[in-house]
Coordinates of N, CA, C and O in Angstrom, one line a residue:
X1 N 50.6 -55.7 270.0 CA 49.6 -56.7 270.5 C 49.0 -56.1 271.8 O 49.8 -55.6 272.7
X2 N 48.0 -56.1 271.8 CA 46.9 -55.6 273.4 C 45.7 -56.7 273.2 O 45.1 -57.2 272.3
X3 N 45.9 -56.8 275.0 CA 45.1 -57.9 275.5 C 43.7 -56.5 275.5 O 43.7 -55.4 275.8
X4 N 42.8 -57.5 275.0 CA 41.4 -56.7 275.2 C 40.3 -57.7 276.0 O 40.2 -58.9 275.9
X5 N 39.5 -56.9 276.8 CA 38.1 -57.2 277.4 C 37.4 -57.2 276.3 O 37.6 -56.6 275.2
X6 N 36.1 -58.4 276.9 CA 35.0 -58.1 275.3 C 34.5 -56.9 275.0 O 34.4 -56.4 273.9
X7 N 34.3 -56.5 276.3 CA 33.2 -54.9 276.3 C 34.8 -53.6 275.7 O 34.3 -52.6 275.2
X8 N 36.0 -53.7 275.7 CA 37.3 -52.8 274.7 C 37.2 -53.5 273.5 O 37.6 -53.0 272.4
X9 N 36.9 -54.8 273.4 CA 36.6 -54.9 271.7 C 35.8 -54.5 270.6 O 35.9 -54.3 269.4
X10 N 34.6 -54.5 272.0 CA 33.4 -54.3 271.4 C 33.4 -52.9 270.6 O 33.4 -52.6 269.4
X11 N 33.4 -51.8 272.0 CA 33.7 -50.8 271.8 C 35.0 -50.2 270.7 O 34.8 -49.3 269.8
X12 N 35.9 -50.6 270.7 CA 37.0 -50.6 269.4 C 36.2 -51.1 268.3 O 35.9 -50.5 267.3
X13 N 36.0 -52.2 268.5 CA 35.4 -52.9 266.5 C 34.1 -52.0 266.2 O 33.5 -52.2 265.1
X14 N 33.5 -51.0 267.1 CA 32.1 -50.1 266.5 C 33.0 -49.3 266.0 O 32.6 -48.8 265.0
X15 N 34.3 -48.8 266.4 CA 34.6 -47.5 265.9 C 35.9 -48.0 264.7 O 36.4 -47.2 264.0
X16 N 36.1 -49.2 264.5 CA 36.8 -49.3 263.3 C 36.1 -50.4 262.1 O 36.6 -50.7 261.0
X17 N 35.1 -50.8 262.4 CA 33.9 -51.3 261.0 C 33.9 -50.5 260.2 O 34.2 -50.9 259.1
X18 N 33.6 -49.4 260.2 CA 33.4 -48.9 259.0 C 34.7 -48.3 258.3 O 34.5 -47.6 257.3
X19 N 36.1 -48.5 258.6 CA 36.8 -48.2 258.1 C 37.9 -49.1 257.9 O 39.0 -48.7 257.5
X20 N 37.6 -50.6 258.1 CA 38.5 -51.7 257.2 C 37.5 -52.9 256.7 O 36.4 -53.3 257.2
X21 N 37.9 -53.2 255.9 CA 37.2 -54.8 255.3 C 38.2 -55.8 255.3 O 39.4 -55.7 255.2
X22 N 37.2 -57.0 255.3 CA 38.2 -58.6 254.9 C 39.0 -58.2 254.4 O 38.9 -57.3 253.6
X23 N 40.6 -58.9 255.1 CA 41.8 -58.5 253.8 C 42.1 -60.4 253.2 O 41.9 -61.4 253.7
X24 N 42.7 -60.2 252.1 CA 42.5 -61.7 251.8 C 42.7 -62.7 252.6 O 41.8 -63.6 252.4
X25 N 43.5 -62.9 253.4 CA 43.7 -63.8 254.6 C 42.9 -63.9 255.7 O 43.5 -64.4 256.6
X26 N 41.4 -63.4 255.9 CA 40.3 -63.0 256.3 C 40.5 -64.2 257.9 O 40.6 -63.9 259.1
X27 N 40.3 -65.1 257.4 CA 39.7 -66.2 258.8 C 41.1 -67.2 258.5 O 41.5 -67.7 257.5
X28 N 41.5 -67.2 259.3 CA 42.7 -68.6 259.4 C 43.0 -69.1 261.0 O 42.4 -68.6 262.0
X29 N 43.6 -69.8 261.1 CA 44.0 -70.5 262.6 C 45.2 -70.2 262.6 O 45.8 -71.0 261.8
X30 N 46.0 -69.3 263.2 CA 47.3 -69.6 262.9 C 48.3 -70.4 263.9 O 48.6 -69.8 264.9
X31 N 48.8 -71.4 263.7 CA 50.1 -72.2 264.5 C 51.5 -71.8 264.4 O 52.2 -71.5 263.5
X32 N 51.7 -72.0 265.5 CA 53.0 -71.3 265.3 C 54.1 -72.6 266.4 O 53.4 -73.0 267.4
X33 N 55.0 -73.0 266.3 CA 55.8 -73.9 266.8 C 57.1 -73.2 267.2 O 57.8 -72.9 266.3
X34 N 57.7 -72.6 268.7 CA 58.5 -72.1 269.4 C 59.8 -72.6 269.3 O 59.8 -73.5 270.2
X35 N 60.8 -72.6 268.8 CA 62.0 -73.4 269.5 C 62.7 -72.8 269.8 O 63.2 -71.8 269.3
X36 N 63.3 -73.7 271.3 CA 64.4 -72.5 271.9 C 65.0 -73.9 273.0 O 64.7 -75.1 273.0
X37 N 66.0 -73.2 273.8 CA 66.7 -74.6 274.5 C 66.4 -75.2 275.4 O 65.2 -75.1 275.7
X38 N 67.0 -76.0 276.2 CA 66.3 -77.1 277.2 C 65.9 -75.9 278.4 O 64.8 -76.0 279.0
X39 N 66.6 -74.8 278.7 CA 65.9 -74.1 279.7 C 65.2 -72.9 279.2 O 64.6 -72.2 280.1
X40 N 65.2 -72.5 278.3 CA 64.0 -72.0 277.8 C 65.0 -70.2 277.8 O 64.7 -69.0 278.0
X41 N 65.8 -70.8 277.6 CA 66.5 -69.2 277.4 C 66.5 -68.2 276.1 O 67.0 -67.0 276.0
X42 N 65.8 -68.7 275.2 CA 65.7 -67.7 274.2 C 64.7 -66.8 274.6 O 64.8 -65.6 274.5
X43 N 63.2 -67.6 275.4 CA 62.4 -66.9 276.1 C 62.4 -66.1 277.1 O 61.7 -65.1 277.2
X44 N 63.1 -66.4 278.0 CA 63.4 -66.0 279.1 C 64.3 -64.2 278.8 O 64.1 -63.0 279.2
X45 N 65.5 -64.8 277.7 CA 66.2 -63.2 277.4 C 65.2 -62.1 276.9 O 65.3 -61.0 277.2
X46 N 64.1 -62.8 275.8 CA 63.1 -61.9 275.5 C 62.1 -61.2 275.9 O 61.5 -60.3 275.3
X47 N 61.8 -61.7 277.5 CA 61.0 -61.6 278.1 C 61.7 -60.2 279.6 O 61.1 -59.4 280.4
X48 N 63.1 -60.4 279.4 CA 64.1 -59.3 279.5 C 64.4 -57.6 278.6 O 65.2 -56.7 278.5
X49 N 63.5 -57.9 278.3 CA 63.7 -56.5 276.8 C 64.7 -56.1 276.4 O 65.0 -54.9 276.3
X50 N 65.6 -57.1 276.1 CA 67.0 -56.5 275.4 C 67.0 -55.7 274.0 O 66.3 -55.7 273.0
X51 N 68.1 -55.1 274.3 CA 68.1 -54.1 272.5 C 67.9 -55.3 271.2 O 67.3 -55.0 270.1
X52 N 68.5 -56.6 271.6 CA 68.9 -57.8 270.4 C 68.1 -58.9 271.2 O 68.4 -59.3 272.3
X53 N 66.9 -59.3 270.3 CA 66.6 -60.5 270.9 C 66.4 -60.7 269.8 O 66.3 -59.8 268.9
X54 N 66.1 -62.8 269.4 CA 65.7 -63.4 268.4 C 65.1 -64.7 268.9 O 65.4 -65.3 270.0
X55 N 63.9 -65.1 267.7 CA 63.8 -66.7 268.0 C 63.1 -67.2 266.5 O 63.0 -66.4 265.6
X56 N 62.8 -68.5 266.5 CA 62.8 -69.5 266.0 C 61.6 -70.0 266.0 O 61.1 -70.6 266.9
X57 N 60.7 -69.8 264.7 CA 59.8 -70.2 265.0 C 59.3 -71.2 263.7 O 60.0 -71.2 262.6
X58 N 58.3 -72.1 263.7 CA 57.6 -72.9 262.3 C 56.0 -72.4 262.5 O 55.3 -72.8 263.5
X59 N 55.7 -71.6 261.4 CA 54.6 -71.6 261.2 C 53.5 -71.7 260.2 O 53.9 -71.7 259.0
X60 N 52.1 -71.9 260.3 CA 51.2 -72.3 259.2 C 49.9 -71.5 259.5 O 49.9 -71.1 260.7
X61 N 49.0 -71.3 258.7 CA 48.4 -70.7 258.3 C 46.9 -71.9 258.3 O 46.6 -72.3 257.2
X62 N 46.3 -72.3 259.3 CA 45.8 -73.3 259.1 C 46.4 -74.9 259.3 O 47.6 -75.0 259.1
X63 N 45.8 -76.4 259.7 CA 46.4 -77.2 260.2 C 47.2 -77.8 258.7 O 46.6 -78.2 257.7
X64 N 48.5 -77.7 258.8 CA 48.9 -78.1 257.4 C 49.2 -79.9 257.2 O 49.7 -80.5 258.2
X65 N 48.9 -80.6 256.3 CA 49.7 -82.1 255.9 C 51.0 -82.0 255.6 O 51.5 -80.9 255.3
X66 N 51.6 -83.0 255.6 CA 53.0 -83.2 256.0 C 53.4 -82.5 253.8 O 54.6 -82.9 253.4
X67 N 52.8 -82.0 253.0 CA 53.1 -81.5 252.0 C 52.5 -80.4 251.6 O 52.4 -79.9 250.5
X68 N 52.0 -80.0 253.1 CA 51.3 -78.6 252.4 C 52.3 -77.2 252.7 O 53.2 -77.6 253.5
X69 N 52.5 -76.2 252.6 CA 53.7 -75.0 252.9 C 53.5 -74.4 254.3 O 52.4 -74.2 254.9
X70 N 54.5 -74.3 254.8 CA 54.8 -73.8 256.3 C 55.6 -72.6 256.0 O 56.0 -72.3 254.9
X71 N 55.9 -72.0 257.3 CA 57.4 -70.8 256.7 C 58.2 -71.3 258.5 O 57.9 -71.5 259.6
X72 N 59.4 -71.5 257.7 CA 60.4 -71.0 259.1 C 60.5 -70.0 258.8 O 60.7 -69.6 257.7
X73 N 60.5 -69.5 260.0 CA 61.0 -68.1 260.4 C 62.0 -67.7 261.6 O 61.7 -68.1 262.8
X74 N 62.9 -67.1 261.4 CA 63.7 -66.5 262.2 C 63.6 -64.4 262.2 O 63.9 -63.5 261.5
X75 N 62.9 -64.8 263.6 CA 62.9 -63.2 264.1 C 63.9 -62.6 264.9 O 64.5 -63.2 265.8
X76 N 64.0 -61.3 264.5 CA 65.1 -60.6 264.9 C 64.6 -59.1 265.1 O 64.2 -58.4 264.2
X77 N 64.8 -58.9 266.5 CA 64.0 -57.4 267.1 C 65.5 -56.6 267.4 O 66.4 -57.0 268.1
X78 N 65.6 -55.4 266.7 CA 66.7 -54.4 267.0 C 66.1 -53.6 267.8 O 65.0 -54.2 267.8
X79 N 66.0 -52.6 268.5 CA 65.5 -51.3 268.9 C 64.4 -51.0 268.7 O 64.0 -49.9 268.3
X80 N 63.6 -52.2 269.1 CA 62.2 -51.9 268.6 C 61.7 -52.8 267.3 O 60.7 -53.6 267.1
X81 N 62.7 -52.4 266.2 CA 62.2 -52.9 264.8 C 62.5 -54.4 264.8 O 63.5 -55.0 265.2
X82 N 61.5 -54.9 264.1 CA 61.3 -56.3 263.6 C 61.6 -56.6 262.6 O 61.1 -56.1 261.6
X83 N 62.6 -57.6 262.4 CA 63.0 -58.1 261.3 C 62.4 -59.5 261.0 O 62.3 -60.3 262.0
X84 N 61.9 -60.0 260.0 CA 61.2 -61.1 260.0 C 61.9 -61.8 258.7 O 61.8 -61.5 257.5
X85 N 62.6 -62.9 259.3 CA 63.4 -63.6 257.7 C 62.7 -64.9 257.6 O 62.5 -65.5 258.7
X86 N 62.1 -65.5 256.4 CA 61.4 -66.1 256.4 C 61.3 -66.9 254.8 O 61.4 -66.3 253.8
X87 N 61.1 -68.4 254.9 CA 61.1 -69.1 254.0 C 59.8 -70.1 253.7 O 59.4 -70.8 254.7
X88 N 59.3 -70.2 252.9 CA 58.1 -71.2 252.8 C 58.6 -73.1 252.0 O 59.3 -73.4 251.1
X89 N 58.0 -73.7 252.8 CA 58.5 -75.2 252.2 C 57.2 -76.3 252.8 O 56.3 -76.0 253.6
X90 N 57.3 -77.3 252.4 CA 56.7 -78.4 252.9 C 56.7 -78.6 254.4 O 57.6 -78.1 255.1
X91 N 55.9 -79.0 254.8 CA 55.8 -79.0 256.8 C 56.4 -80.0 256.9 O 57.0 -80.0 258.0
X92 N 56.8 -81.3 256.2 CA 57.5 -82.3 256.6 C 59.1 -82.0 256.4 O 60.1 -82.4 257.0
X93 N 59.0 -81.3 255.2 CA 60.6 -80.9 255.0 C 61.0 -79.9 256.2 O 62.0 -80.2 256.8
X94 N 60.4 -79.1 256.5 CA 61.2 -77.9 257.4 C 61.6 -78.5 258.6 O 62.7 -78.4 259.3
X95 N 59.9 -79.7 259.0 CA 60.5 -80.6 260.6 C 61.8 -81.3 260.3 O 62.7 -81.3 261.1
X96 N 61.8 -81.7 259.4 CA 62.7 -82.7 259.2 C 64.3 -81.6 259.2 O 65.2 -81.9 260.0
X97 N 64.2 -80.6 258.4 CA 65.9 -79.7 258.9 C 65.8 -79.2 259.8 O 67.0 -79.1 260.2
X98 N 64.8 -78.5 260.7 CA 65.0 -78.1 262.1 C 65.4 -79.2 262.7 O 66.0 -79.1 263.8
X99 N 65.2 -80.1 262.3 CA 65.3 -81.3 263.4 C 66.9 -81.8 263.5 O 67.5 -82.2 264.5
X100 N 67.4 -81.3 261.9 CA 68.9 -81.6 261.4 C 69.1 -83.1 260.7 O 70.2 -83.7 260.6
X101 N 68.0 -83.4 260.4 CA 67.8 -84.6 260.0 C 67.8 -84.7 257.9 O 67.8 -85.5 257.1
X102 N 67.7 -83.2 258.0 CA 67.8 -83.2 256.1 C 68.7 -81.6 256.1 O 69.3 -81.2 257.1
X103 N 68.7 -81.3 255.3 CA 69.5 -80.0 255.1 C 68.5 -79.2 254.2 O 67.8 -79.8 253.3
X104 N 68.4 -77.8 254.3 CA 67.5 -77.0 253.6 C 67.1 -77.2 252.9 O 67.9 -77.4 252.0
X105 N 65.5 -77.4 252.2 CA 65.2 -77.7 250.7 C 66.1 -76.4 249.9 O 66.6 -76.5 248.8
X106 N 66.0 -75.1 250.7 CA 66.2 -73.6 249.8 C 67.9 -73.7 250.0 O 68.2 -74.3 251.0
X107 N 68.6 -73.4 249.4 CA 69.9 -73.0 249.7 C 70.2 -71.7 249.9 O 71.3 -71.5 250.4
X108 N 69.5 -70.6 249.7 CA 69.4 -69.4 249.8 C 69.7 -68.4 250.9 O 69.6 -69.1 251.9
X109 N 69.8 -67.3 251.0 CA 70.6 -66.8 252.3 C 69.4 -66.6 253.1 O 69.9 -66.2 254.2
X110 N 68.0 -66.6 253.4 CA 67.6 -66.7 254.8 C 67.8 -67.9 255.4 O 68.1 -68.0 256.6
X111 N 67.8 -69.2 254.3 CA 68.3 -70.5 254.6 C 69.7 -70.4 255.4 O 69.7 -70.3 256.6
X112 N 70.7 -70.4 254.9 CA 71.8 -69.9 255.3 C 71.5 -69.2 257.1 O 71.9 -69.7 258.2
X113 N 70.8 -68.2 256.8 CA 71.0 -67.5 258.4 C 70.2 -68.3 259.0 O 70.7 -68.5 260.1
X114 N 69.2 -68.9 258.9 CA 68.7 -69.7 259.7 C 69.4 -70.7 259.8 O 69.3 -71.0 261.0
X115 N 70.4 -71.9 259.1 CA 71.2 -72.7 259.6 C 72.6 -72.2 260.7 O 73.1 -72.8 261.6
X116 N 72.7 -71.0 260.2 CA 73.8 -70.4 261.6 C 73.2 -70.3 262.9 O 73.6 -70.6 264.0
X117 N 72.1 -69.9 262.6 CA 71.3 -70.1 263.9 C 70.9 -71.3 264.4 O 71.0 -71.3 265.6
X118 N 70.6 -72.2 264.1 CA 70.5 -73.8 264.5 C 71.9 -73.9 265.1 O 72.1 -74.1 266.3
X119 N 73.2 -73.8 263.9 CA 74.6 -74.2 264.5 C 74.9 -73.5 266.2 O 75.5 -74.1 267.2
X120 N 74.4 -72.6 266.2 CA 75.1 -71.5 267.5 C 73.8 -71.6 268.8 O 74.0 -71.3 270.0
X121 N 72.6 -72.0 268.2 CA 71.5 -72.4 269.4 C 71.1 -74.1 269.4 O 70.5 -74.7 268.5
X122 N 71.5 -74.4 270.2 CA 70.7 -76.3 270.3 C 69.6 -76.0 270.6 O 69.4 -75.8 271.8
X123 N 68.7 -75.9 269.9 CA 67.1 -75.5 269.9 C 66.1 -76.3 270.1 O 66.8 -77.3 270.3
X124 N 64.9 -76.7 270.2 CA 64.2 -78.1 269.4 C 63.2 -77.3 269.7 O 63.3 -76.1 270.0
X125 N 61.7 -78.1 269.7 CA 60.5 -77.4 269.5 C 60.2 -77.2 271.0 O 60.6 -78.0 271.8
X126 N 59.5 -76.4 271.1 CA 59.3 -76.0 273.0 C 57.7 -76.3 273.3 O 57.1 -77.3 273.9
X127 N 57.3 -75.1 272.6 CA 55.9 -75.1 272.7 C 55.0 -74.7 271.4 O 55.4 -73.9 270.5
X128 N 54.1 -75.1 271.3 CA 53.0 -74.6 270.2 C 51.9 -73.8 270.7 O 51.5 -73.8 271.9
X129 N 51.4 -72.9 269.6 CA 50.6 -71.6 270.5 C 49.5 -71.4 268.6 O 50.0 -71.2 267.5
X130 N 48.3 -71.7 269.0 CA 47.4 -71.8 268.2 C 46.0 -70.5 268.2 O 44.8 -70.8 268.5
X131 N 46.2 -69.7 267.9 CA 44.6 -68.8 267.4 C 43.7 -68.7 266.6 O 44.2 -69.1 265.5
X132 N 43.0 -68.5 266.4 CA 41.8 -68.1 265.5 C 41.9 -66.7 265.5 O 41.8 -65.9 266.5
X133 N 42.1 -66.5 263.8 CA 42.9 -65.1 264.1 C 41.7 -64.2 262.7 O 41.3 -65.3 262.3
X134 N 41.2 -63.3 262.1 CA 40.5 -62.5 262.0 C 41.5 -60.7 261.3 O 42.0 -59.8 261.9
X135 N 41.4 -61.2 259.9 CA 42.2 -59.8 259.2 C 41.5 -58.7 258.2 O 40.7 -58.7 257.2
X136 N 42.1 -57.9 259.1 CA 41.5 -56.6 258.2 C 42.7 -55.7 257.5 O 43.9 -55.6 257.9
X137 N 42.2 -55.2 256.5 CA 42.7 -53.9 255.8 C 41.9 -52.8 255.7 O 40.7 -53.0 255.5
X138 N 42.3 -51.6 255.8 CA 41.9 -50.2 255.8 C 41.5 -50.0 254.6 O 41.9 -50.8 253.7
X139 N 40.7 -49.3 254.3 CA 39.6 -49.2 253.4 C 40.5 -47.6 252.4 O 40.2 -47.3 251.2
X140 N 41.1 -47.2 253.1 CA 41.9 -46.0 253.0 C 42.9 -47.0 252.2 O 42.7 -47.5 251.1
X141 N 44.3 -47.3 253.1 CA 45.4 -47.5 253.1 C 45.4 -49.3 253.6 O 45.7 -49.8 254.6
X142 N 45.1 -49.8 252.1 CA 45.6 -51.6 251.9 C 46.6 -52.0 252.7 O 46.6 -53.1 253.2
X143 N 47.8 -51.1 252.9 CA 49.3 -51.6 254.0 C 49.0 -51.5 254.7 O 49.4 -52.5 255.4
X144 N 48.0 -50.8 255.5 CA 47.7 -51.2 257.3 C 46.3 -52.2 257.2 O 45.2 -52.2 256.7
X145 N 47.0 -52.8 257.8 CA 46.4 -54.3 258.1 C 46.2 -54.6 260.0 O 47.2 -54.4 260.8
X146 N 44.7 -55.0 260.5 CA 44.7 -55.0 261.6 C 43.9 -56.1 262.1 O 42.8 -56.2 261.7
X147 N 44.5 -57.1 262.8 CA 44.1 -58.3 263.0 C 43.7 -59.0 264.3 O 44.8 -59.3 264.9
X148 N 42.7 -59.3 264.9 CA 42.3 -59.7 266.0 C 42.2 -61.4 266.2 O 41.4 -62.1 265.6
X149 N 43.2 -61.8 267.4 CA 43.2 -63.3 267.8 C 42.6 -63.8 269.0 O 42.9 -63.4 270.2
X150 N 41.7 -64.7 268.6 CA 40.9 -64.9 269.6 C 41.4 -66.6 269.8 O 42.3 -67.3 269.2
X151 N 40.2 -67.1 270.9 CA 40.6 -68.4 271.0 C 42.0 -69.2 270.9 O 42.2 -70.2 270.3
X152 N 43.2 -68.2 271.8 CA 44.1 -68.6 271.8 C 44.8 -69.9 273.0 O 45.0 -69.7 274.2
X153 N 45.0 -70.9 272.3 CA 45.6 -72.1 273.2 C 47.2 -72.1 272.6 O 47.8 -71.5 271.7
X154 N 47.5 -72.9 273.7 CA 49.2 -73.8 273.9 C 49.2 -74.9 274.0 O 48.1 -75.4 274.2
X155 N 50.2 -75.7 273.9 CA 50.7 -77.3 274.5 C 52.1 -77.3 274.1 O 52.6 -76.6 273.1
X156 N 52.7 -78.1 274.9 CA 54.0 -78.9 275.2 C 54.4 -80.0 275.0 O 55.4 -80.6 275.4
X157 N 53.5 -80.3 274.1 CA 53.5 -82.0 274.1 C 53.1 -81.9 272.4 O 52.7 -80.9 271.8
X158 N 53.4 -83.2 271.7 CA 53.3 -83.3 270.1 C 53.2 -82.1 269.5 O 52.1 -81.5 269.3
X159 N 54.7 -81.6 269.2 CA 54.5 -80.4 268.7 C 55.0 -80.6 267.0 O 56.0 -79.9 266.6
X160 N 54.5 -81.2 266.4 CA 54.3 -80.6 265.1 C 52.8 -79.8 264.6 O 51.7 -79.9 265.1
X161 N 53.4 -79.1 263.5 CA 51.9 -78.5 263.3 C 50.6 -79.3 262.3 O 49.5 -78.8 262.0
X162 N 51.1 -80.5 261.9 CA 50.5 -81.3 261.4 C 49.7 -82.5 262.4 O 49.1 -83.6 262.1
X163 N 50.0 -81.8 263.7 CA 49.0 -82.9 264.4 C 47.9 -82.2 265.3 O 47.3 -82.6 266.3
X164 N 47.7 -80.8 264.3 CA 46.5 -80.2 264.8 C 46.9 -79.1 265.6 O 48.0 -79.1 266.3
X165 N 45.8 -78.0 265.7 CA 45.7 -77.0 266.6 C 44.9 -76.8 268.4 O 44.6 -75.8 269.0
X166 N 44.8 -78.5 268.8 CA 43.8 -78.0 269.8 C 45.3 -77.7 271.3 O 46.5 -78.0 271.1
X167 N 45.0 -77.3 272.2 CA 45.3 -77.2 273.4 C 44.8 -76.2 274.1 O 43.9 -75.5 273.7
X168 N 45.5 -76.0 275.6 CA 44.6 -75.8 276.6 C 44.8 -74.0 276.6 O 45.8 -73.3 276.5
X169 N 43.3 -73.6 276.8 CA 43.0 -72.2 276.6 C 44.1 -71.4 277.7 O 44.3 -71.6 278.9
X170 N 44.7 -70.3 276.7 CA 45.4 -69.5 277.6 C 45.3 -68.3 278.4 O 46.2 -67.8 279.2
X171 N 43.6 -67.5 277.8 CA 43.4 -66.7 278.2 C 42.3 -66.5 279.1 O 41.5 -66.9 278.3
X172 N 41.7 -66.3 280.0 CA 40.6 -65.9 281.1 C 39.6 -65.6 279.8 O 39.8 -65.2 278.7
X173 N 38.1 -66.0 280.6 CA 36.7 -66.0 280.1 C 37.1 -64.3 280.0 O 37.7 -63.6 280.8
X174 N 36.5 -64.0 278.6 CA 36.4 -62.7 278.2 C 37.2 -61.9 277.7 O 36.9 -60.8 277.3
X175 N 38.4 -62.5 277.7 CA 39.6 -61.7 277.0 C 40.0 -62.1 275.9 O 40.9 -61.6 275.3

């Protein structure tokens, strides 16, 4: 991820147009829902660059209804590499077992590692963080995929992702 000025975007997107197009996931908003503990220590250690950091996240692809698919995800950074475990379900079912209020729709082992992780972190939702995000694939090589987020906001307050993407801009005019 790099923060860019308009005039480093500009400059970047003349010199990579001609060598990616729309990848299917072209234009989306993406929401993303943080959970971590009352003092914010999941953030705080990651923000630390430890060899082992992880967190907790609910996300969608656009503002979802309480039956349209979400993914939890639990990320996990070794030495750099990202591991990304991840399950797709209804947005009302996943609130509802993050919350501990239902138990997994999936029974399956990311399910599984993500309930160890609930058991061993008292988590709940922190913050939501909302873009308008812009995907490309290489015209060469379909696997490299390169994606620009703009119009990035947050909020603290009503954080499901079914009550919409708006909050307060995070980034300075031009970046």
């Amino acid at each position: 991820k790099y923060l860019l000025s308009r005039e480093k975007y500009q400059a970047l997107w003349q010199e990579l147009e001609p060598l990616v197009e729309p990848d299917r996931f072209f234009q989306s908003t993406v929401c993303s829902v943080y959970y971590d503990w009352d003092d914010f220590r999941l953030i705080r250690h990651s923000l630390d660059k430890p060899v082992y950091k992880e967190k907790l996240r609910l996300r969608s692809y656009n503002v979802p209804g309480p039956e349209d698919p979400v993914f939890v995800e639990l990320k996990k950074k070794y030495k750099g590499v990202v591991y990304k475990r991840r399950v797709a379900m209804a947005a009302a079912d996943a609130e509802a077992w993050l919350a501990g209020a239902a138990p997994a729709p999936d029974q399956g082992q990311i399910s599984r590692e993500i309930d160890w992780f609930l058991k061993t972190n008292p988590v709940s939702p922190r913050v939501l963080i909302a873009c308008d995000r812009r995907a490309y694939a290489a015209k060469e090589d379909r696997e490299l995929r390169i994606t620009f987020d703009s119009a990035i906001r947050w909020r603290d307050t009503d954080l499901s992702l079914t009550a919409g993407d708006q909050g307060q801009e995070l980034l300075s005019d031009g970046q």
